[in-house]
Amino acid sequence: MRRAVYPGSFDPVTLGHLDIISRSSKMVDELVVGVLNNSSKNPLFSVEERVTMLEEVTRHLPNVTIRSFDGLLVDFARQCGARTVIRGLRAITDFEYELQMSQTNRIMCPELDTIFLTTDLRYAYLSSSTVREVGRYGGDLSAFVPQKILEQVYKKFREVQ
Ligand code: ADP
């Protein structure tokens, strides 16, 4: 069985993330989306909220499961029994960091390989931080986050105002 992990902050999940999830889920038997519980990053959404939103938007994908994790990605991948990490590449600016991360992970865990998927051009500009920035100023988020969680995301911005 080929199992892969797709790690990230997903604060919140965007259409770009969902595109990578649905494309990579077709390449493996099981895809575990790993939501990083990194409180030092001071996320807008709690890890539980991020997990729930991902569950809602991936409900139509039967081989996708959502889990949260703390600590090193290599340890999480081992716990999941995965030998493949999926990452998305948007632009050259992502490349340097991603290359360094994947090489570091291979030093720590030589059997772990990273597969990079190039972003769909429709979402090449999109990041969770853009969503947070636009949302904070009351902008329309319908082109950025999945329809199913749109209300929940607007609600969060109303709460933090
Ligand atoms: P962000 O940079 O949006 O905060 P994360 O830390 O949650 O994203 O990133 C998780 C993964 O998703 C990374 O591999 C990142 O490159 C990828 N990713 C983020 N946004 C997009 C996008 N718009 N298209 C494709 N991949 C993306």
CSV table of C-alpha atoms and ligand atoms in Angstrom, one decimal, residues 6-10 16-17 20 87-88 90 94 98 119 123 126-128, ligand 1:
chain,number,residue,atom,x,y,z
A,6,TYR,CA,0.8,16.1,2.8
A,7,PRO,CA,1.9,18.4,5.6
A,8,GLY,CA,1.1,22.1,6.1
A,9,SER,CA,-0.4,24.7,8.4
A,10,PHE,CA,-3.6,25.1,6.4
A,16,GLY,CA,-4.7,25.7,-3.9
A,17,HIS,CA,-4.2,23.2,-1.1
A,20,ILE,CA,-2.9,19.5,-4.5
A,87,ARG,CA,4.5,19.3,-1.3
A,88,GLY,CA,3.2,22.0,-3.6
A,90,ARG,CA,4.0,27.7,-6.5
A,94,ASP,CA,9.1,28.2,-2.7
A,98,GLU,CA,11.4,23.2,-0.1
A,119,THR,CA,0.5,24.4,-8.6
A,123,TYR,CA,-3.9,29.2,-7.7
A,126,LEU,CA,-2.6,32.0,-3.5
A,127,SER,CA,-1.4,31.4,0.1
A,128,SER,CA,-3.1,31.2,3.4
B,1,ADP,P1,0.7,28.5,3.0
B,1,ADP,O1,2.0,28.8,2.4
B,1,ADP,O2,-0.5,28.7,2.1
B,1,ADP,O3,0.6,28.9,4.4
B,1,ADP,P2,1.1,25.8,4.1
B,1,ADP,O4,2.2,26.0,5.0
B,1,ADP,O5,-0.2,25.3,4.6
B,1,ADP,O6,0.7,26.9,3.1
B,1,ADP,O7,1.6,24.8,2.9
B,1,ADP,C1,1.3,23.5,2.7
B,1,ADP,C2,1.8,23.1,1.3
B,1,ADP,O8,0.8,23.5,0.4
B,1,ADP,C3,3.1,23.5,0.9
B,1,ADP,O9,3.7,22.5,0.1
B,1,ADP,C4,2.8,24.7,0.0
B,1,ADP,O10,3.8,24.9,-1.0
B,1,ADP,C5,1.5,24.2,-0.7
B,1,ADP,N1,0.7,25.3,-1.1
B,1,ADP,C6,0.2,26.3,-0.5
B,1,ADP,N2,-0.5,27.1,-1.3
B,1,ADP,C7,-0.6,26.5,-2.5
B,1,ADP,C8,-1.2,26.8,-3.7
B,1,ADP,N3,-1.9,27.9,-3.9
B,1,ADP,N4,-1.0,26.0,-4.8
B,1,ADP,C9,-0.3,24.8,-4.6
B,1,ADP,N5,0.3,24.5,-3.4
B,1,ADP,C10,0.2,25.3,-2.4
